[in-house]
C-alpha angles and dihedrals in degrees: 000000000000091000090058096047095056095067088051090057091049096048092049088049095050087046091052089046090050089049089050097049093047089050091048090049088051095049091049097050093050107112119219120247113281117264114248115215130204116263087244090064101050095078132032086207090070123084122250123248089266094047094045090054092047089052095045090065093072099058091037087055092049089051093047090051092046093051091049094053090049099048100034106099092210094053095047092047093060117079116251120218116217088197099060095024088230145088122268105283095221087063103030111162092221141010086249091056090067121091090216095059110129093242090054094044100043102025115027094034090052093034100132088053089056091047092053094050094047093051088046094052090048091048095054099042099038107107092198088071087074124204097293126091103226096087094045089050093055093050087057092052092049086048087050097051090046091047088051091056091048090052091049095048098040116014116026137346107176084304124344118021117257091258095060090039090055089044091058091037087064096048103275122146143162105274097206093055091047090056090048103043104026124228094292096066094044098086098077094038091052093056095054104027121106129192091248093054092045086053090050094057092045097255128136122242105226148146105048145072112285111202105215105252092190094059089042093054100038094049092041093052104037087049094051091055091047091050092049095043098040093085090056094050090048088053088052100045098039096243121155114243105246097193119122127200136198115236127211091264092056096255117139108221139165114281087241093085091072102046116116096233096038091235131132115237093256089061096055139085111325095207136092117200137204095273088061091051097045088049091049091049091054088048096050090050089052092054087049092053091046087057091050091051093048089053106047110015138061129001122282091259091048094055095042092056091048087054090050098049089051095049086051090062095043086051093060098044099039110021108032096060091060092064100036115054092200092061095045092054087064106036099029119195131268114269093013 
C-alpha cells in the first residue's frame, strides 16, 4: 500500500511546483501602469511653467488696464476718439493719457531702439556668454528675426506694413481722400496708402481695424529681453531649466544635453551683472507703458490683436526651434 502512495505525493508536489512556477512567471510579466506626464512636458513647443507665468502677465495687464478704463469715473466721463485711439488731450485723465508725454515720445515710439540697446548691453556684460562668439552670434540671429517681424508688421512689408494692410483690408481708408476724390477714385489709393502717408497729407485714418502697434511693440520687445535674460536669472537663483527639445531622431529630452558645458542651470554662475539688471529695467518700463496703453489707448479688440501678433513672432523665435532641430541649428536657444 505504501508503495502506491509515494508516487501520489510526488505527483502532487510536481503539480504544486508547476503551479508555483506558473504563478511566478505571471507575476514577473506584469507591466507597471503607464507614467502620466504633465501637459507641459508632452511637447517642446509649449512654454515651461516659469515661461507660462511670464507670458500670462501680458494678457492680464491688458485686462487690468481695460477694467480700469471701464470702471474709472474720470476716464469714462471724457470722450474717446476712435480716430486717434485716445481721449481728448485737452481733458486727458492722466499725464500718461496724452500721446505727447515724454515716455511715449522718447521711449515707446523709439521702443525697438531701446530693446536693441538693452540686449546689446546684456550680451556684452553677461558672463554666461563665455569668451567665445557662437552664443553671441545666435543672439544676434534671434534679434534679427524678431527685428524682421517688427519691420514687417509696423514699418514695411513690400509696401505698406501688415498693420496698415490689415486696416485697409477691413474697410479702412483715408477720409480726406475719400471726400476729395469720391469712392470711384479710392481703389488705387487704398492699395498704396499708409497711416503715416494719410496723416502727412492731413487725412484721417478711419473705418478699419487698427491693430495696436504700441501693444505689439511693447510685448515683443520686453518678452524678447525676458527670454534672453531668463537663463542668466536661473543661473543666479539656482532654478533648473525646464525647457525640452526634440532631437533629430524624434526623442524629446531636456535642453541640458545641448549645453556647451554640459551643466544644468543650477550649477552655473551664481551672479547677475549690470547687463541683466539694465535689460530687466528696460523690460519693466515697457510693462508700465503697456499698462498705460491698456488703460488709456485703443479698444480692447485692437489691444488683443496686438498681443496675438506679438506672440506669433515670439513663438517662431523662442519656441519653434525647440521642436524643429533644423530651425534650432540656425536660431539657437538662449543660454545654450
